[in-house]
N, CA and C of each residue as an Amber inpcrd file, in Angstrom:
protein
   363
  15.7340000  27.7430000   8.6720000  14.3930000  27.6050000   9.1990000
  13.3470000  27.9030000   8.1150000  13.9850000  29.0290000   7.3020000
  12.7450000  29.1540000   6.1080000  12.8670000  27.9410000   5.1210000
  13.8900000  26.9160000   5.4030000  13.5100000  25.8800000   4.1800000
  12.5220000  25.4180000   4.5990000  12.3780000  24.7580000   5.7390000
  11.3330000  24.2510000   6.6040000  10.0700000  24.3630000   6.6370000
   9.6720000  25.6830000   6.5340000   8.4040000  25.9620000   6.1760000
   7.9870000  25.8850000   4.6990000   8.8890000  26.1060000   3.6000000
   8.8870000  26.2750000   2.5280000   8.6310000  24.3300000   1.8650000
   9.8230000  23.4140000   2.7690000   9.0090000  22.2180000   2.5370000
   7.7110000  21.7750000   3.2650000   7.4280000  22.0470000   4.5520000
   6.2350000  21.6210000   4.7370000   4.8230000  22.5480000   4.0670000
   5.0140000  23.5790000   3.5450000   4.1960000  24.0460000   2.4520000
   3.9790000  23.4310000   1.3200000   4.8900000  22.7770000   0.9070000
   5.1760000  22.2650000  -0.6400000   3.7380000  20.9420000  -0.2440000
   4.6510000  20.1900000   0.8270000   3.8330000  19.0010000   0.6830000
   2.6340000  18.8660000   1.6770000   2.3120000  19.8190000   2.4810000
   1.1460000  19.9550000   2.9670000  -0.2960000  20.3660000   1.4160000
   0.2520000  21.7230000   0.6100000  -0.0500000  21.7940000  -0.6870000
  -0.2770000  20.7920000  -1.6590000   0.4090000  19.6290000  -1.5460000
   0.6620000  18.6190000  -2.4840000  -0.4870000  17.3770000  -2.0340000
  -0.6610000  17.7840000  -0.3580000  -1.4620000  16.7230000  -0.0450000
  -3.1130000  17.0510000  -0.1410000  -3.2310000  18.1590000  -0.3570000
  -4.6830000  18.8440000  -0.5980000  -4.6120000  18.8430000  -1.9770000
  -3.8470000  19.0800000  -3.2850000  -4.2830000  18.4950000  -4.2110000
  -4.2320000  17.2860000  -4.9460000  -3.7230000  16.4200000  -3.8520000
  -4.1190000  15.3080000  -4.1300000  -5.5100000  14.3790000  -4.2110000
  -5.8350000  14.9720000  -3.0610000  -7.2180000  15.0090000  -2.6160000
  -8.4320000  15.5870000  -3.7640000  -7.8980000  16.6360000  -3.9640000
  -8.7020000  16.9650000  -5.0830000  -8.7920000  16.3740000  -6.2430000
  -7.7100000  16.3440000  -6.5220000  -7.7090000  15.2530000  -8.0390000
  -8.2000000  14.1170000  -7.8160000  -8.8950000  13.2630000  -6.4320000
  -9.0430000  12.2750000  -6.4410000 -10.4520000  12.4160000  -6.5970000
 -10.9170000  13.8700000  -5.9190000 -12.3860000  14.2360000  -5.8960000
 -13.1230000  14.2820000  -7.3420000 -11.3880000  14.8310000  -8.2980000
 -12.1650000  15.2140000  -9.3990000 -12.6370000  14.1820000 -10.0710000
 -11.5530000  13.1050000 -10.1750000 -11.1840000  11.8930000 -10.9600000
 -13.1160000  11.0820000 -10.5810000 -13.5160000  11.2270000  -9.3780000
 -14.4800000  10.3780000  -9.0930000 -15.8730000  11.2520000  -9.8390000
 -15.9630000  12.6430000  -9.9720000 -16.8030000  13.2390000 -10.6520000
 -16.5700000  13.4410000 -11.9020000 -15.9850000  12.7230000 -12.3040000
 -15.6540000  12.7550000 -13.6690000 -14.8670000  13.2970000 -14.5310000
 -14.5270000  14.4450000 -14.2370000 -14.0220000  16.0830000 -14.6160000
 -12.4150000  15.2080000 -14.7570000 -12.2140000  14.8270000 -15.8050000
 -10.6940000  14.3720000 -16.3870000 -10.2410000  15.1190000 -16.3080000
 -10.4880000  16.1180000 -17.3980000  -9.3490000  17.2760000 -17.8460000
  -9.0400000  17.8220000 -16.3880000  -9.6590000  18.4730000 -15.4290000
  -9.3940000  18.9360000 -14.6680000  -8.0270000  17.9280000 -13.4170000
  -8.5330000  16.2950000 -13.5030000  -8.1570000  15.7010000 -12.7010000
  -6.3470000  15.4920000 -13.7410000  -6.4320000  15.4740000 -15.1820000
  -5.0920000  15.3300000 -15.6530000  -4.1610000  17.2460000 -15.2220000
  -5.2030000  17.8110000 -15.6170000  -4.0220000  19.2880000 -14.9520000
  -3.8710000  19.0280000 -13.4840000  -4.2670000  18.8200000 -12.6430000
  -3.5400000  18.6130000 -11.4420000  -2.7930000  17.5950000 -10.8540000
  -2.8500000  16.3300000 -11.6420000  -1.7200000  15.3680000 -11.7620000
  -0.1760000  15.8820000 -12.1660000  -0.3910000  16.9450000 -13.3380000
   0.8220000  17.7460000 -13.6000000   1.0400000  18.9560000 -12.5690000
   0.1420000  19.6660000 -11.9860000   0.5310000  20.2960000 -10.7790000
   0.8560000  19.4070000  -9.6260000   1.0190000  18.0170000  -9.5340000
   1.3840000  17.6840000  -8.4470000   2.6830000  17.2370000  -8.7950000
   2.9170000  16.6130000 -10.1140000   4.0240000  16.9060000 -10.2310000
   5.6280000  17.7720000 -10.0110000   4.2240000  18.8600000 -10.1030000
   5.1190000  20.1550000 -10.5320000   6.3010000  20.1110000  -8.1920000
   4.7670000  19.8660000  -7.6190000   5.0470000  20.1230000  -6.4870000
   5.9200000  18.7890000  -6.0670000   5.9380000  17.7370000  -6.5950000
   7.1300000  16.7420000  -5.7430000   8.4020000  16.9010000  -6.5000000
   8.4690000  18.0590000  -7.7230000   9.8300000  18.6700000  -7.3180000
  10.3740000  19.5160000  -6.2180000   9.1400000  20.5750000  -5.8430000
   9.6260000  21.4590000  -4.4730000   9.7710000  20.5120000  -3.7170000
   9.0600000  19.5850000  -3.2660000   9.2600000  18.7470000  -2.0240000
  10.3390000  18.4890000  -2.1930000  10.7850000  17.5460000  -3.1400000
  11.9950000  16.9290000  -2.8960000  13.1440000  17.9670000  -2.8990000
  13.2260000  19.2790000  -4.1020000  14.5180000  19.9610000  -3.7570000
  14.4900000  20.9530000  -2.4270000  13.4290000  21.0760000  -1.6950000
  13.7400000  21.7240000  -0.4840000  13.8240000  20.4880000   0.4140000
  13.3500000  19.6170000   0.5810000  13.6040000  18.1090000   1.1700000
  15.3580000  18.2180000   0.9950000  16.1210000  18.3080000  -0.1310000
  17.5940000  18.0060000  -0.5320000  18.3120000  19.3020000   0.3060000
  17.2750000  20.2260000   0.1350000  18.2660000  21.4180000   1.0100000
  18.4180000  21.3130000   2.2950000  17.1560000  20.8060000   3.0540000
  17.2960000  20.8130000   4.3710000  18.3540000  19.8240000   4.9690000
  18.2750000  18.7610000   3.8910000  19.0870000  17.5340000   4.1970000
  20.9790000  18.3060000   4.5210000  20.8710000  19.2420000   2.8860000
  22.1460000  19.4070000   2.8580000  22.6720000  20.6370000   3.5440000
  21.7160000  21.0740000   4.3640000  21.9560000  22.3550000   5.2740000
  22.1090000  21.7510000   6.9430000  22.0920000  20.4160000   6.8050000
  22.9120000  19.7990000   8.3190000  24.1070000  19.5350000   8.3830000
  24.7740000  19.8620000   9.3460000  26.4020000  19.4350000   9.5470000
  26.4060000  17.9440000   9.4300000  25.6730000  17.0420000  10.5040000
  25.8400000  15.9130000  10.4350000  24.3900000  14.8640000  10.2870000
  24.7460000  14.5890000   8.8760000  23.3010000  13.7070000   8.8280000
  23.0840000  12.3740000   9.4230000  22.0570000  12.1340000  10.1060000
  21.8920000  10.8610000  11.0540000  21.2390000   9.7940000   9.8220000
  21.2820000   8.9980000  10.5360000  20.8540000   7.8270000   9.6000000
  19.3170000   7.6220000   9.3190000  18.3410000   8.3320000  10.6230000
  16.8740000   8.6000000  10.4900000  16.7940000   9.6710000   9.2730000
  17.4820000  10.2550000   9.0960000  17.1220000  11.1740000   8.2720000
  17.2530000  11.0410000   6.8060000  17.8120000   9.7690000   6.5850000
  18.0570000   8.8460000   5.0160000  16.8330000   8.2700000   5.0230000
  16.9410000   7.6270000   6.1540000  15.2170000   6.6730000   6.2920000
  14.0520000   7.7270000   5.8900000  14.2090000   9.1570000   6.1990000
  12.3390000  10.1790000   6.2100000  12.4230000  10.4990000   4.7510000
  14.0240000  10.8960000   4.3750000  14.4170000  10.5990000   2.7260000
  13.2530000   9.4200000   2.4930000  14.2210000   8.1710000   2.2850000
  13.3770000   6.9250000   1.8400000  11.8020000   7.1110000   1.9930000
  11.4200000   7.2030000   3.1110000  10.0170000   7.2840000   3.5020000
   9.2990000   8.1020000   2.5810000   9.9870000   9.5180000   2.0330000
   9.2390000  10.8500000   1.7050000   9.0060000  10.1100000   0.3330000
   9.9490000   9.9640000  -0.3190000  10.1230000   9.0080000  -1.5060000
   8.8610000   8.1190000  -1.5720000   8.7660000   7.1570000  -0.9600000
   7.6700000   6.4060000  -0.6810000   6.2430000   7.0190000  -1.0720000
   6.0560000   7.7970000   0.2520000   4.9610000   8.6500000  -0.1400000
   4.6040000   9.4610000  -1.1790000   5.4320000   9.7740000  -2.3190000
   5.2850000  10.3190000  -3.6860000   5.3540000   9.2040000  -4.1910000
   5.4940000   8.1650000  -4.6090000   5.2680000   7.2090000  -5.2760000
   3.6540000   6.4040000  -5.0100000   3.6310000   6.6290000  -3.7120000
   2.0750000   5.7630000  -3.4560000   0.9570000   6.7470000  -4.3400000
   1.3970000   8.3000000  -4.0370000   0.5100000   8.6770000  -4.3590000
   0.0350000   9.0510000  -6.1470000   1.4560000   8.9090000  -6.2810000
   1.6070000   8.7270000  -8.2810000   0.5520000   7.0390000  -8.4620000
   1.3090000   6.1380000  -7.9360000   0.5170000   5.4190000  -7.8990000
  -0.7600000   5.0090000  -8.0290000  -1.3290000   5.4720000  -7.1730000
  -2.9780000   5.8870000  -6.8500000  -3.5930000   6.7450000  -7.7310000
  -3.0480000   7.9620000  -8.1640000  -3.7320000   8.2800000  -9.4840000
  -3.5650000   8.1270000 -10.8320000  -2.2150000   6.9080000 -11.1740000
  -1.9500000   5.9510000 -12.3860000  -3.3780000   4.7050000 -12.2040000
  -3.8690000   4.2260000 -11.1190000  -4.4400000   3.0380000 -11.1430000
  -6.0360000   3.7160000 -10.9840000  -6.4290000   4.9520000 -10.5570000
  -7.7210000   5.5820000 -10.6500000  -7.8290000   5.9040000 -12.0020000
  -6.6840000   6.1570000 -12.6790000  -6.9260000   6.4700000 -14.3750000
  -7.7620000   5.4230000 -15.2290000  -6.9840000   4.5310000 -14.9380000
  -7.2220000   3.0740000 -15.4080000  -8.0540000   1.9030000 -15.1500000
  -8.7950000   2.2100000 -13.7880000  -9.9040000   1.8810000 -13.3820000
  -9.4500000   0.5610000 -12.6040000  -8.1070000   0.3500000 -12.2670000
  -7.5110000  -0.2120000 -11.3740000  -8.1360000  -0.4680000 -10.0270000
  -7.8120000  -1.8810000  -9.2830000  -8.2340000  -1.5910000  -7.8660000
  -6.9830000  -0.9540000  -7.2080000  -7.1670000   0.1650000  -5.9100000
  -6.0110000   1.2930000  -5.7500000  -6.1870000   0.7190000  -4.2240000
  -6.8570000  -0.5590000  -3.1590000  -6.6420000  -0.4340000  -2.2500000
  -5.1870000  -0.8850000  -1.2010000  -4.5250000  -1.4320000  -1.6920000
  -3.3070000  -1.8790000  -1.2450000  -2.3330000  -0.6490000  -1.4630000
  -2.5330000   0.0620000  -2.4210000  -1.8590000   1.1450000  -2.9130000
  -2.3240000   2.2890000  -1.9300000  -3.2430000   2.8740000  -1.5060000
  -4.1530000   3.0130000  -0.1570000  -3.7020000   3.2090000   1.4230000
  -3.0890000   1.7760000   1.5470000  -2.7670000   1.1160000   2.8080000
  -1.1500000   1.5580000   3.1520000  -0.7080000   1.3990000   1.9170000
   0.4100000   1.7650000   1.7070000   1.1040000   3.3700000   2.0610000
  -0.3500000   4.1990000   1.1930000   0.0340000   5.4880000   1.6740000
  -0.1780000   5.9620000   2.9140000  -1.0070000   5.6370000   3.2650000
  -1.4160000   5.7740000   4.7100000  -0.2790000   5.3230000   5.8580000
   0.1830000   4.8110000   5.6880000   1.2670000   3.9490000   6.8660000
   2.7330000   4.6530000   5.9570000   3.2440000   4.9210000   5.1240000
   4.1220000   5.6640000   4.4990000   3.7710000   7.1890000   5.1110000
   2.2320000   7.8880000   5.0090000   2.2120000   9.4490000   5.2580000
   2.3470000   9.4860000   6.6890000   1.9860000   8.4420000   7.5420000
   2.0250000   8.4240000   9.1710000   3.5390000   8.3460000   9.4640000
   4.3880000   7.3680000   8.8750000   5.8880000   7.3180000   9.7410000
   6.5450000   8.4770000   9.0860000   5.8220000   9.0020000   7.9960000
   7.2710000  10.2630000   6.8900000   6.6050000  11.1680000   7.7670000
   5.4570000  11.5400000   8.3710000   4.9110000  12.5890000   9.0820000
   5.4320000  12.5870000  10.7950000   5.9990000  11.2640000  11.4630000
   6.5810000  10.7430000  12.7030000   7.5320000  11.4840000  12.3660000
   8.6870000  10.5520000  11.5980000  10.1660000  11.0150000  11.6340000
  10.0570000  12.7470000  11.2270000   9.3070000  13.2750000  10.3200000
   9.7010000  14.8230000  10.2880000   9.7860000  15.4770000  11.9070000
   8.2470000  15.2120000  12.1970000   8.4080000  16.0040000  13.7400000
   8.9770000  15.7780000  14.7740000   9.2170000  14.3990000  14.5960000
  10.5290000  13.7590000  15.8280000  11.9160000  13.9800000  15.8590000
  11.9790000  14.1190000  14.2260000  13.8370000  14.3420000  14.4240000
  14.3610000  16.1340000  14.8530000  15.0570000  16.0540000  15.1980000
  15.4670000  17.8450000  15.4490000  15.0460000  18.8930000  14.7040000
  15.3440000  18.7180000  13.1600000  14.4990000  19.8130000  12.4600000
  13.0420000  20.0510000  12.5120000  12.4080000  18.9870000  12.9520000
  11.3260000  19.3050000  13.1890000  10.9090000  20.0190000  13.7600000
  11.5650000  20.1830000  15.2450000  11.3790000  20.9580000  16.4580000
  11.7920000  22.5020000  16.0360000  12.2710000  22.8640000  15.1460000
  12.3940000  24.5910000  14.3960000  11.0220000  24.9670000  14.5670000
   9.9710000  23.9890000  14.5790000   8.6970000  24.6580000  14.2660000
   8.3180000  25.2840000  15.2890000   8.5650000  24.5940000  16.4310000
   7.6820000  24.5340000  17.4000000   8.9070000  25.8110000  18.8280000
   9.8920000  26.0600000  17.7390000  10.3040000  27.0330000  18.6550000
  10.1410000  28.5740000  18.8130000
């Protein structure tokens, strides 16, 4: 149960400085917006290795739970994404659309599948 909290910390964390770096990136403040590109880094390793623990702390893994894998995946990539193409002065809206509908179903399947429900007990 403490992985649980320990991943939805990681990437609840990960999703507020994302935000920020996007805040920074638009006020200009580089330096600031490149150190927290590497702190977000830093954090879609926790995600993913407490993501790998929870996975590997089930007796029997269902097949939704490869898919919130896949999905979670997803959603760290849109969002690498999005601040590779804000660097560069890229248009980022498809990249956007993407995360948004990636953070809604990886945010479905967490609270729908059984581990989810640890929270709420």
């Amino acid at each position: 149960m403490k992985m649980v909290h320990a991943h939805m910390t990681a990437w609840f964390l990960a999703l507020i400085l994302f935000f920020v770096a996007i805040g920074l990136q638009k006020s200009g403040k580089e330096k600031g917006f490149k150190v927290l590109k590497m702190v977000l880094r830093v954090f879609y390793i926790l995600i993913i290795g407490t993501g790998l623990g929870l996975i590997f702390s089930l007796a029997n893994i269902s097949f939704m739970y490869i898919v919130k894998v896949l999905v979670g995946i997803w959603v760290i990539a849109m969002v690498e994404i999005i601040l590779s193409r804000k660097t560069k002065g890229a248009s980022t809206k498809v990249p956007w659309i993407l995360f948004i509908i990636a953070l809604v179903l990886v945010l479905y399947l967490g609270f729908s599948l059984p581990l989810g429900t640890y929270l709420f007990k």
